[in-house]
Coordinates of C-alpha atoms in Angstrom, one line a residue:
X282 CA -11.2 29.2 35.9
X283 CA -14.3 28.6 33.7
X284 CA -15.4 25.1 32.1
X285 CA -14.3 24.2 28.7
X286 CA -16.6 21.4 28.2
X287 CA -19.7 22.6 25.9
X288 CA -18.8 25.3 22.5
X289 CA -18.9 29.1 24.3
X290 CA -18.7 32.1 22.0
X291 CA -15.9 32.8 24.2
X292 CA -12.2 30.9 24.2
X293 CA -12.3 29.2 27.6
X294 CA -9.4 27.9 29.9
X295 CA -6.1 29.8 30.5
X296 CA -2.8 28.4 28.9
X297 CA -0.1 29.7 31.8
X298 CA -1.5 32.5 33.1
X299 CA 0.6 35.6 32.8
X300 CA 0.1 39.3 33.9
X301 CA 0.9 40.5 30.3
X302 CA -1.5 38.3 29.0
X303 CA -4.6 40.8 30.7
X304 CA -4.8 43.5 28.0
X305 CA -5.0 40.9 24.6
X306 CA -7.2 40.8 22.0
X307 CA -8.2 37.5 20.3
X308 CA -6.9 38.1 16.4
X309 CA -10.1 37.5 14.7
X310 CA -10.1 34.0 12.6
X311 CA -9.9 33.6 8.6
X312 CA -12.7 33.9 7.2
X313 CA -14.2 30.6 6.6
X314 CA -16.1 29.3 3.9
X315 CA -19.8 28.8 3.9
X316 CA -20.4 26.3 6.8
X317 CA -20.7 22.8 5.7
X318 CA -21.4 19.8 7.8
X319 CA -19.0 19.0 10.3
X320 CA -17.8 22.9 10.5
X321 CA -20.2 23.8 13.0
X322 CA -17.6 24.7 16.2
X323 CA -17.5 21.9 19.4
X324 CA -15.2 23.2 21.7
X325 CA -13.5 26.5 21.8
X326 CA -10.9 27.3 24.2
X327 CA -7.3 29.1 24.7
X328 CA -3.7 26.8 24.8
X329 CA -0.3 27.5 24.3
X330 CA 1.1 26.3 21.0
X331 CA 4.8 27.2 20.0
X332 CA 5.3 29.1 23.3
X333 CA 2.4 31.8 21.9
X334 CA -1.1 31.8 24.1
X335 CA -3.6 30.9 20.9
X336 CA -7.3 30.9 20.9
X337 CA -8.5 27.4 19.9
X338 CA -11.5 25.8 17.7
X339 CA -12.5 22.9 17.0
X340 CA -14.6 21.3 14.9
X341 CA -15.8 17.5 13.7
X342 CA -13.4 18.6 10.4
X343 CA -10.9 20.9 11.3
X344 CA -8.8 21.8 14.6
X345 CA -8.2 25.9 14.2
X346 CA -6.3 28.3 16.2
X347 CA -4.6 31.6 15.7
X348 CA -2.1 33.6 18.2
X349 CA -3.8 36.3 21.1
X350 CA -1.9 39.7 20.1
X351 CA -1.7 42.1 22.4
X352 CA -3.7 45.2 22.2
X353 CA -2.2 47.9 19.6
X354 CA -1.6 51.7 22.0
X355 CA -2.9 53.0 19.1
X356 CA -6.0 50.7 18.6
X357 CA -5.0 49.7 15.0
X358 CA -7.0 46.3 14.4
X359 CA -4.3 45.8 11.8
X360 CA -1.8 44.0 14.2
X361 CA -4.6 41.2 15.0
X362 CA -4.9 40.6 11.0
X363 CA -1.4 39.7 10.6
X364 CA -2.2 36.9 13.0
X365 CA -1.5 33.8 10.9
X366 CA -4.2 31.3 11.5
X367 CA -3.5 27.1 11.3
X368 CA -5.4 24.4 10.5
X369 CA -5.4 21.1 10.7
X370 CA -7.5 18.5 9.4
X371 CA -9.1 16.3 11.6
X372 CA -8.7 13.4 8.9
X373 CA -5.0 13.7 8.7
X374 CA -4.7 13.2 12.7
X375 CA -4.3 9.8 14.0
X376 CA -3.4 9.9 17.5
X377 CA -4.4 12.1 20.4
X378 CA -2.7 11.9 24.0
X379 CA -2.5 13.8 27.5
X380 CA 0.9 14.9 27.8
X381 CA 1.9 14.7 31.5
X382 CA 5.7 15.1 33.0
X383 CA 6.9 12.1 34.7
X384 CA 9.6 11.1 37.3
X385 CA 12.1 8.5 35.8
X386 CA 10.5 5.2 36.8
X387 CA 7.4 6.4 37.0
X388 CA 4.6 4.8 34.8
X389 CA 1.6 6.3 35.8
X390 CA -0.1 9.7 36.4
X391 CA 2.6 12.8 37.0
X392 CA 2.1 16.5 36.0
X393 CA -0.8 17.1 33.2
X394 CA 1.0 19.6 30.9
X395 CA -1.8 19.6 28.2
X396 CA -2.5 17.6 25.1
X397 CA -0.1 16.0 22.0
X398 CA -2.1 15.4 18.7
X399 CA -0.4 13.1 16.1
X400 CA -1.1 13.8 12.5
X401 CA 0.1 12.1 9.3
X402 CA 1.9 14.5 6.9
X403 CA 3.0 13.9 2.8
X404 CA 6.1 15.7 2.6
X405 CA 7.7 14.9 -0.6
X406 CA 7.7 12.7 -3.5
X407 CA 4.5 10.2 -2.1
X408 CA 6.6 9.6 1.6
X409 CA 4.3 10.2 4.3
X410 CA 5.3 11.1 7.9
X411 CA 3.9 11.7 11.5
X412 CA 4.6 15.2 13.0
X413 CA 3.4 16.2 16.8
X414 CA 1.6 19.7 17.4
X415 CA 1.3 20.1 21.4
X416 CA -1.5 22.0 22.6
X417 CA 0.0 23.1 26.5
X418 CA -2.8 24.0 29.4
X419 CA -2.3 22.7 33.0
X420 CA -6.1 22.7 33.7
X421 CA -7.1 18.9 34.2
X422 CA -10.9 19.7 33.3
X423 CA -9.7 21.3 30.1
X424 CA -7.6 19.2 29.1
X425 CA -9.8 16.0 29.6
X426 CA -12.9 17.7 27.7
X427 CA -10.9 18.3 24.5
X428 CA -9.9 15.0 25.2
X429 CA -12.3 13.5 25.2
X430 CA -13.8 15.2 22.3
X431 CA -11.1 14.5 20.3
X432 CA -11.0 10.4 20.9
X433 CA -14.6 10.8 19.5
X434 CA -13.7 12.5 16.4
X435 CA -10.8 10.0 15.8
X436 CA -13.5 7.0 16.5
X437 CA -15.5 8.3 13.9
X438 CA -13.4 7.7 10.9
X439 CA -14.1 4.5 8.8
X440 CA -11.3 1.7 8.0
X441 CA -8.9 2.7 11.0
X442 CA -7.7 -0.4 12.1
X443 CA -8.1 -1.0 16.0
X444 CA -6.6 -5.1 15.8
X445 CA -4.3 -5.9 13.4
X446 CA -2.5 -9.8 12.6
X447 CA 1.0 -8.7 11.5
X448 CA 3.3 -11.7 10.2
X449 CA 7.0 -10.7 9.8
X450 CA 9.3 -12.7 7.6
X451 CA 12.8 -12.6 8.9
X452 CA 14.8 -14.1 5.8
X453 CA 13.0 -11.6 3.9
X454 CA 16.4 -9.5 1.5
X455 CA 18.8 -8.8 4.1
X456 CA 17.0 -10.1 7.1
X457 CA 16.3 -6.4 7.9
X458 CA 12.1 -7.3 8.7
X459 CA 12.3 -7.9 12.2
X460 CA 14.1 -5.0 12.6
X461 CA 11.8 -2.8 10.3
X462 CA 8.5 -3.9 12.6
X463 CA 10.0 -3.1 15.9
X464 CA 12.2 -0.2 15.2
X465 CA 9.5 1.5 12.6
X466 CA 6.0 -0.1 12.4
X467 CA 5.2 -0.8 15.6
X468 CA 6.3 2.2 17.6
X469 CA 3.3 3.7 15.5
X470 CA 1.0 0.9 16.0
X471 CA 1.2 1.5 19.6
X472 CA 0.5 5.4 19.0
X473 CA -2.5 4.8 17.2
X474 CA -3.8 2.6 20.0
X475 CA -3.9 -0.4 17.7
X476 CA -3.7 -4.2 19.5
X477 CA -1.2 -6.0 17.2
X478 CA -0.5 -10.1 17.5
X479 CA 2.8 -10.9 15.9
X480 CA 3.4 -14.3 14.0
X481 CA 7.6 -14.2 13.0
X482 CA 7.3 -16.9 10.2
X483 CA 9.8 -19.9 10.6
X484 CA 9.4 -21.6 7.5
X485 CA 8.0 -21.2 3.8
X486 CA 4.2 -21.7 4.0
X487 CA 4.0 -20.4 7.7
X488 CA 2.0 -17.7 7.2
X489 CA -0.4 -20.0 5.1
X490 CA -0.8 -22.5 8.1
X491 CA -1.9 -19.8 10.1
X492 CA -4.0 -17.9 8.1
X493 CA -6.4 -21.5 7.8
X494 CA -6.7 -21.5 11.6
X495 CA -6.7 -18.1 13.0
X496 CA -10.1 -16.5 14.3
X497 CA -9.6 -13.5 11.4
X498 CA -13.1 -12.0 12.7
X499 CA -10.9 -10.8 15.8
X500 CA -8.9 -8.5 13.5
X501 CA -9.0 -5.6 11.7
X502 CA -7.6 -6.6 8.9
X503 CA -3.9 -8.5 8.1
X504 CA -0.3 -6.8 7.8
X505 CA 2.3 -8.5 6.1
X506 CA 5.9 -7.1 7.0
X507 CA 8.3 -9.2 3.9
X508 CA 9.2 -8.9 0.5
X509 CA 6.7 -9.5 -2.9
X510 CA 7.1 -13.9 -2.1
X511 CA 5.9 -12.9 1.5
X512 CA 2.9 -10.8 0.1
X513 CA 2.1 -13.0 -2.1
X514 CA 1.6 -16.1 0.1
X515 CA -0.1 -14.2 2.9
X516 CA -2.7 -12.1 0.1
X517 CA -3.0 -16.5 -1.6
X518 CA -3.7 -17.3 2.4
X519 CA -6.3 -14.7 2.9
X520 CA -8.5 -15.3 -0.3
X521 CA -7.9 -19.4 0.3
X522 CA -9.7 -18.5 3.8
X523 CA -12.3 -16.7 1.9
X524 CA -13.0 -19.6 0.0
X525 CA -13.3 -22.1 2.7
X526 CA -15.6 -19.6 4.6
X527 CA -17.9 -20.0 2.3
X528 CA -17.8 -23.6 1.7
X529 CA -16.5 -23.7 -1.8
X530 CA -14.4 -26.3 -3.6
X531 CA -11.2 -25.1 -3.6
X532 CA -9.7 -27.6 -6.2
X533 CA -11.6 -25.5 -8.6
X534 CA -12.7 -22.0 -7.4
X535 CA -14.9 -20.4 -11.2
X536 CA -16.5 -17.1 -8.6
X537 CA -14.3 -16.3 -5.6
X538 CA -15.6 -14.6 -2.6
X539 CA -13.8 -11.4 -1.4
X540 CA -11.3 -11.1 1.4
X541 CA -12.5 -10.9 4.5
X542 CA -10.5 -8.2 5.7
X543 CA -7.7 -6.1 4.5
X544 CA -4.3 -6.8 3.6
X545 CA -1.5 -3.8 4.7
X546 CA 1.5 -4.3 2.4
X547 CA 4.9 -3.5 4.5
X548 CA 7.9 -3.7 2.5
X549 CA 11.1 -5.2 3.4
X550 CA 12.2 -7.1 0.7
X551 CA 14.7 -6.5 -2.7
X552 CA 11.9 -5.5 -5.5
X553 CA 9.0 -4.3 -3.0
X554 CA 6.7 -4.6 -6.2
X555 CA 3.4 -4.2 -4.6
X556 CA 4.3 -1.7 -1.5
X557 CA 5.8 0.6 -4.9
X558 CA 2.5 0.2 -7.0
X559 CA 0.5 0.9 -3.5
X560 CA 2.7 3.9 -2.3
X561 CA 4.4 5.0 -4.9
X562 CA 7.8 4.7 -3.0
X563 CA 9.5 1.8 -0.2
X564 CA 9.2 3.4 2.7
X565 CA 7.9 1.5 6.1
X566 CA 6.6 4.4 7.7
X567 CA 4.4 5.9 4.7
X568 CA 3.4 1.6 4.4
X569 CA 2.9 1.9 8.1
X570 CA 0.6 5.3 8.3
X571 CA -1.3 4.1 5.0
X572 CA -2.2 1.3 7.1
X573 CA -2.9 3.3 10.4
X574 CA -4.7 5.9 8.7
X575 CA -7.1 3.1 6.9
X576 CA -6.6 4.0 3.3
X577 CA -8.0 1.4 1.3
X578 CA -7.8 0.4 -1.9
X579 CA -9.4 -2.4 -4.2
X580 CA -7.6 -4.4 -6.4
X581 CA -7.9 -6.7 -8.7
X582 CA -7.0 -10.1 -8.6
X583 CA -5.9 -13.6 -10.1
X584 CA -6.5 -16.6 -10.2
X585 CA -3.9 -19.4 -11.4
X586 CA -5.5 -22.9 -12.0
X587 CA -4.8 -25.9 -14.0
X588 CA -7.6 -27.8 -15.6
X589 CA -7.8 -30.0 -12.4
X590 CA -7.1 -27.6 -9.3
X591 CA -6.8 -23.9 -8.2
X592 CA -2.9 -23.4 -7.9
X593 CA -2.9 -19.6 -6.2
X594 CA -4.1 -16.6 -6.2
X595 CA -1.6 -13.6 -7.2
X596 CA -1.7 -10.4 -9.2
X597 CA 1.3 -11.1 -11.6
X598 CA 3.0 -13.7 -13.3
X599 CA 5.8 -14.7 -15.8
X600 CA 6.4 -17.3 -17.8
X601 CA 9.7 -17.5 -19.9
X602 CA 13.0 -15.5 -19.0
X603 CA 11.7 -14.3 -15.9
X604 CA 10.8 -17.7 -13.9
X605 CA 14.0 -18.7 -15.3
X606 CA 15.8 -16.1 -13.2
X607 CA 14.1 -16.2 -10.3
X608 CA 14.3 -20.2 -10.7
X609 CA 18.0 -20.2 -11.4
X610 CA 18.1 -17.8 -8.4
X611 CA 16.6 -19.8 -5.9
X612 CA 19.0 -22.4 -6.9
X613 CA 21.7 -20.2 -5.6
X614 CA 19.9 -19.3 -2.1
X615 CA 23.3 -19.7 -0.6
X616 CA 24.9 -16.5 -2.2
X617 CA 23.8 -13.3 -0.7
X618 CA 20.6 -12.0 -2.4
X619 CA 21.8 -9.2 -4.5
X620 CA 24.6 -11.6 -5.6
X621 CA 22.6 -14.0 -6.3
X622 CA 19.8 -12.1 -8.3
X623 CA 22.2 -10.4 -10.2
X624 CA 24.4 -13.7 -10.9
X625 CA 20.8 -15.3 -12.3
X626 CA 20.4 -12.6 -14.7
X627 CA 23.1 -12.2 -16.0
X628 CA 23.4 -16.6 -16.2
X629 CA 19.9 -16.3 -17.6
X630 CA 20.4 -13.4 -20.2
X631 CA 23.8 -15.5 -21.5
X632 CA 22.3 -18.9 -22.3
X633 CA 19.0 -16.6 -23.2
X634 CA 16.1 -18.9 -25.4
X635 CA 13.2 -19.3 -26.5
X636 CA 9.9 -21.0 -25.0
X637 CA 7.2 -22.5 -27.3
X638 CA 4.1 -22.4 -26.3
X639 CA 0.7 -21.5 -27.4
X640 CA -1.3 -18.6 -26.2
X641 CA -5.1 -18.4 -25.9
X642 CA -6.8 -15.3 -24.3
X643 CA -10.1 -13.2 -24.5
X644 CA -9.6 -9.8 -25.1
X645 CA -10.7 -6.8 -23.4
X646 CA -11.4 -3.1 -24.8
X647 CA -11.0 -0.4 -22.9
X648 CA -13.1 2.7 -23.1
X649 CA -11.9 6.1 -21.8
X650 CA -14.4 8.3 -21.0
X651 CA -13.6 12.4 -20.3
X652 CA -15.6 14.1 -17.4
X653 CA -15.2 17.1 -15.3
X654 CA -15.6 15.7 -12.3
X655 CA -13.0 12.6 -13.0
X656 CA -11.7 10.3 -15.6
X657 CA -13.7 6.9 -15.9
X658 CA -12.3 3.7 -17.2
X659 CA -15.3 1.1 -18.5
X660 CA -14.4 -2.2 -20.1
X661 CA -16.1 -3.7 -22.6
X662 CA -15.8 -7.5 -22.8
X663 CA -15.9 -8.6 -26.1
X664 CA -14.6 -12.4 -25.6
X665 CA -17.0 -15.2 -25.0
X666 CA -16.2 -18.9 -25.6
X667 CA -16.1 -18.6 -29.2
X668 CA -13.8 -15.6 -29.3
X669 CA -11.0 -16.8 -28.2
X670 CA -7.8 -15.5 -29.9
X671 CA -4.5 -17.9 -29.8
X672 CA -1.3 -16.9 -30.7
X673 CA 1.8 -20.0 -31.5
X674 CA 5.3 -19.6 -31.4
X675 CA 8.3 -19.1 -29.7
X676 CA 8.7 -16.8 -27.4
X677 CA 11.6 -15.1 -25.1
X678 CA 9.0 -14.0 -22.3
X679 CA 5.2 -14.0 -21.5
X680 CA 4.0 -11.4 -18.7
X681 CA 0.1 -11.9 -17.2
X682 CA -0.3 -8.7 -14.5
X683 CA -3.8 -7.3 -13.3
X684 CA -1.6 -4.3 -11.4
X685 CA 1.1 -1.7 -13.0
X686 CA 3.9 -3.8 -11.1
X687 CA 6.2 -0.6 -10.5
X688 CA 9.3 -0.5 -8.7
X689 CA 12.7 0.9 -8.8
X690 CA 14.0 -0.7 -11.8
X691 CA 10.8 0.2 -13.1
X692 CA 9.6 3.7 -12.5
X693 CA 7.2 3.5 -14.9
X694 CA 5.7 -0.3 -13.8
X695 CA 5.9 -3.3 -15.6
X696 CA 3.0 -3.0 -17.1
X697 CA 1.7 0.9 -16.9
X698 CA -1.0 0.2 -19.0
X699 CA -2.8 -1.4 -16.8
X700 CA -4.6 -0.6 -13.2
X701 CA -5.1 -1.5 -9.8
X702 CA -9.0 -2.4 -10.2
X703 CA -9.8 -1.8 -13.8
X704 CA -10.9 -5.5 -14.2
X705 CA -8.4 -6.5 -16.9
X706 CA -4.7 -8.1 -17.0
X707 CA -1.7 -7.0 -19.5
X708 CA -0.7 -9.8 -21.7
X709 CA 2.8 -8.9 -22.8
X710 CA 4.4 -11.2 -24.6
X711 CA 8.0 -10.9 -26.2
X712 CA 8.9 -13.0 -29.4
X713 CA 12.1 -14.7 -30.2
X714 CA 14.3 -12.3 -31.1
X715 CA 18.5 -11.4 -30.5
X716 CA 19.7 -10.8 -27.1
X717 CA 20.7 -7.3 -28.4
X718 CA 17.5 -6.7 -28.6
X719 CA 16.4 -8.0 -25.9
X720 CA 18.6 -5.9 -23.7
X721 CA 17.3 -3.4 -25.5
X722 CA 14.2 -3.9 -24.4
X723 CA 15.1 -4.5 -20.9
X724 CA 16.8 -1.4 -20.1
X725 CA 13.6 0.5 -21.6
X726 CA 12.0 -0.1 -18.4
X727 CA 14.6 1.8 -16.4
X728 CA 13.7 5.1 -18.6
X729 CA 10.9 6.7 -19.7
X730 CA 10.9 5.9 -23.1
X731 CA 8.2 3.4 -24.0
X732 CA 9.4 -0.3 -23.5
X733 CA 7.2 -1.7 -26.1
X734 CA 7.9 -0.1 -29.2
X735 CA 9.5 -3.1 -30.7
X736 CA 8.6 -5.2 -33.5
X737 CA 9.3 -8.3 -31.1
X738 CA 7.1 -7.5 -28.4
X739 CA 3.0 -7.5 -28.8
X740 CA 0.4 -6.4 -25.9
X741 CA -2.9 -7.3 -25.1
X742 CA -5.6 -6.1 -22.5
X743 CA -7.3 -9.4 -21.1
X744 CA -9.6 -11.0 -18.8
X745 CA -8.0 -14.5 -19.6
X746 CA -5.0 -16.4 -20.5
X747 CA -3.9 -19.7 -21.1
X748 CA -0.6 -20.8 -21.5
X749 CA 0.6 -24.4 -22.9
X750 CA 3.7 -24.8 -23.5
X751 CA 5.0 -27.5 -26.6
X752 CA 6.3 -30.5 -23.9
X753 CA 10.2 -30.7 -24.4
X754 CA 11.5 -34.4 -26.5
X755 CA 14.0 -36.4 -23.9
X756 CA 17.0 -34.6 -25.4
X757 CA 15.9 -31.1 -25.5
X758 CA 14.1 -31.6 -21.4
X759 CA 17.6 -32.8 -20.2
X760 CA 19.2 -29.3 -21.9
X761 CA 16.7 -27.3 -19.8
X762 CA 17.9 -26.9 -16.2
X763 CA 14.3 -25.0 -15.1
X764 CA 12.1 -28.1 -15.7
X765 CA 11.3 -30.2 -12.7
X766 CA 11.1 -33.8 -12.4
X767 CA 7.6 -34.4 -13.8
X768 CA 8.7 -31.8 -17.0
X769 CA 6.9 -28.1 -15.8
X770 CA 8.2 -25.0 -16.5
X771 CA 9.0 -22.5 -13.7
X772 CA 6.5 -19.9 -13.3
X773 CA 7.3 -16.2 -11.3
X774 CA 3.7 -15.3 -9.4
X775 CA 4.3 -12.7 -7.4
X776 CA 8.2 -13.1 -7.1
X777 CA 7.4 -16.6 -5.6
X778 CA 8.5 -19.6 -7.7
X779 CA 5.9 -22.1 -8.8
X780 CA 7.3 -25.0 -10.4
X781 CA 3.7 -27.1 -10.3
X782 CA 2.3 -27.7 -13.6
X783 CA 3.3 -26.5 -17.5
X784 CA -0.5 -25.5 -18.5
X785 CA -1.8 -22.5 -16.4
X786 CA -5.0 -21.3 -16.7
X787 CA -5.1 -17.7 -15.7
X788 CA -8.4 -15.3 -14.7
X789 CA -8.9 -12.1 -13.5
X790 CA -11.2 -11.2 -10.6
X791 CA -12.1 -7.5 -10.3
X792 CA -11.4 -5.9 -6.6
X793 CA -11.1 -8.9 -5.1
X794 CA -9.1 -7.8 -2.5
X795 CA -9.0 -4.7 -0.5
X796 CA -5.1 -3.6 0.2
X797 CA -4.3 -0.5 2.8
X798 CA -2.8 2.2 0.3
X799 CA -3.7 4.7 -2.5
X800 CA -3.9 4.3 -6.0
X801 CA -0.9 6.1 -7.1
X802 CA -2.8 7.7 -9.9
X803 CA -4.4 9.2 -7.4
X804 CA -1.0 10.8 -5.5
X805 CA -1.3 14.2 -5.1
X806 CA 1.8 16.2 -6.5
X807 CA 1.8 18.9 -4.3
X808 CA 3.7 19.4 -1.0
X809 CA 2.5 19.4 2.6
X810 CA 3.9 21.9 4.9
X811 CA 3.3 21.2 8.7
X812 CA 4.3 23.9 11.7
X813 CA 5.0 20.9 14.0
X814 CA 6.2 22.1 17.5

């Protein structure tokens, strides 16, 4: 049998030999568009795909092959141009592997039956899978050049995680994470050949504590496998490392430094805010292959301070009837979690009031620009320190995010004005107002209708935000379950409750962050289709 290791004019290396197979012609393959880099053919050779001898090409782009016909009595060339050619992109494959037969109990070595390539596939509706196309030849030789060729290829790409710290939160929603990882994430892990060291968090903060000690120049990049709290405190954890990296004060942080390394979002938790707005959907395996696949994505991030000291880092926050929920839920940590979520907003919504505060913020304009080649977003910031605007009053709720926050309640996002790395937050605050209206309101996110055409609720496109809220007389602070002992509000970052000071100072820090996923504006609508064998 010839060698297959070098590109030949000529398929090389028989797929099961058969005495049918003498008399075939090679159906001739599409024709191909003017070459561009990476086209140029690297092996070319013959295997049996889907039980049908094919001839084989490969390139640093595309893996191509097309059925041997036999030859037509007649000589018609005809038959060999129905010959349907495939193609795969050499981008959408993430795992390659010598398929052998093995004895049970057996570990090692056994029969070479040919080769198994791995690629990630978009069926439907933003959920990604993983499909198998085997490429059968018994020739060892063969098998190992392609092999070999192919590792290289897959070596190539940029991003693709090869070491990866993963924590898992088992209390996250209905304690299904642990599960999640082991059953779904990291079956795939192992596929792609990625080194994975676990950390199952024990207590709140866990992931924090490690994060401070852990050599992170050993990994890839950081995997979080928990609900939006979960996220949050690991994404707070990495940019706090950042910070202490690079020897700044982190009482008071004006210019943060970047993440070190990325941050892959897998969800397993009730509102999955962040995996949605990344993925467009909750799936762990599209979370999983974003991650294995190294799609990333910067975002923007905040920063939560009080004049003193640096509270966290997040990407959303709410002040007003939505830390109330979530503080009256965490109350109730006891009850089941869809119990008790649902029991703190409907508690919330029934003894529903009003905040006062003041508002200070500097303002942002946004400036969309056509072109044919895409659509740009500039900003133009028009607040200095003598332009900032303050609004007074009361108000129901006050909402500070510097992503869309979509989920399943929200189709649309909390804030779907806004972007994933645009540089700017959503102010959205919501005046006092009946709690007919408010419902109102609410159940506008659920549609598609828009949620702020009301007279009671006012946005703003920022780069800051403060908040100070009027301190409650004796009477009125005993009325108010939410405040703690020293009198602060509740705030929501993130889904995570923060109960540590009344007057938040609140910045935005453009791609501060890089998080494995897509920006869902970016999702292509279209279907894949995939011939897997």
């Amino acid at each position: 049998m010839p060698g297959a290791g070098a590109p030949l004019p000529r398929p090389q290396g028989r797929a099961r030999a058969a005495p049918q197979e003498r008399r075939r012609r090679v159906a001739p393959l599409a024709a191909a568009p003017p070459a561009r880099a990476g086209d140029e053919p690297l092996l070319r050779g013959i295997f049996e795909i889907g039980k049908r001898s094919c001839d084989v090409v490969l390139s640093a782009r595309r893996l191509r092959w097309s059925p041997i016909l036999p030859e037509s009595p007649t000589g018609d060339p005809s038959a060999a141009l129905q010959a349907q050619e495939e193609i795969i992109e050499m981008k959408d494959v993430f795992s390659v592997k010598l398929k052998r037969r093995r004895f049970a109990g057996q570990k090692k070595g056994g029969t070479l039956l040919g080769i198994t390539i791995f690629k990630c596939l978009n069926k439907e509706e933003n959920k990604l899978t993983d499909c198998a196309i085997h490429l059968n030849n018994l020739s060892e030789d063969h098998c190992q050049s392609w092999f070999r060729h192919l590792k290289e290829i897959l070596n190539g790409f940029q991003n693709r995680p090869k070491s990866l710290k993963v924590f898992v939160n088992p209390s996250s929603h209905k304690r299904e994470a642990t599960h999640i990882y082991y059953e779904k994430v990291a079956p795939l892990f192992k596929l792609a050949d990625i080194k994975t060291d676990v950390t199952v968090t024990e207590y709140e903060g866990h992931a924090l504590s490690v994060l401070k000690e852990c050599e992170l120049q050993a990994f890839d990049g950081v995997v979080c496998v928990g609900g939006d709290g979960s996220v949050s405190e690991v994404a707070h954890g990495l940019l706090l490392r950042a910070q202490i990296d690079a020897g700044k004060d982190t009482d008071y942080v004006s210019k943060p430094v970047r993440a070190p390394v990325p941050l892959g979002v897998v969800p397993a938790g009730t509102t999955n805010i962040l995996a949605h707005t990344l993925y467009g959907i909750k799936h762990a395996v599209t979370a999983t292959l974003h991650i294995v696949m190294g799609h990333i994505q910067a975002v923007d991030v905040c920063t939560f301070s009080t004049p003193s000291k640096l509270l966290r880092f997040g990407f959303s926050a709410m002040f007003g009837f939505g830390a109330r929920t979530l503080a009256l839920a965490e109350e109730h940590r006891w009850m089941p979690s869809s119990q008790r979520k649902d029991f703190a907003f409907i508690k919330t919504l029934a003894d529903l009031k009003p905040e006062e505060c003041e508002l200070s913020f500097l303002p942002v304009q946004i400036l969309q620009e056509d072109s044919h080649e895409e659509d740009r977003i500039t900003l133009l910031y028009l607040g200095s320190k003598d332009q900032w605007q303050k609004i007074q009053g009361h108000f129901l709720n006050v909402s500070i995010m510097a992503i869309p926050c979509l989920c399943s309640m929200a189709p649309r996002g909390l804030a779907p004005n806004t972007r994933l790395n645009n540089g700017s937050m959503a102010l959205i605050v919501v005046q006092n107002t009946s709690r007919t209206e408010f419902i109102k309101h609410l159940k506008r996110y659920t549609s598609v209708k828009n949620q702020f055409n009301f007279p009671f609720v006012e946005t703003y496109t920022v780069r800051e935000v403060k908040v100070q809220p009027r301190l409650k007389s004796e009477p009125d602070a005993k009325e108010n379950v939410c405040l703690n002992a020293e009198g602060n509000y509740p705030w929501n970052i993130d889904g995570d409750l923060m109960k540590e000071a009344s007057e938040v100072h609140v910045r935005v820090h453009p791609q501060l962050i890089d998080l494995y996923g897509v920006n869902t504006d970016d999702l292509e609508s279209s279907q894949a289709t995939c011939n897997c064998i």
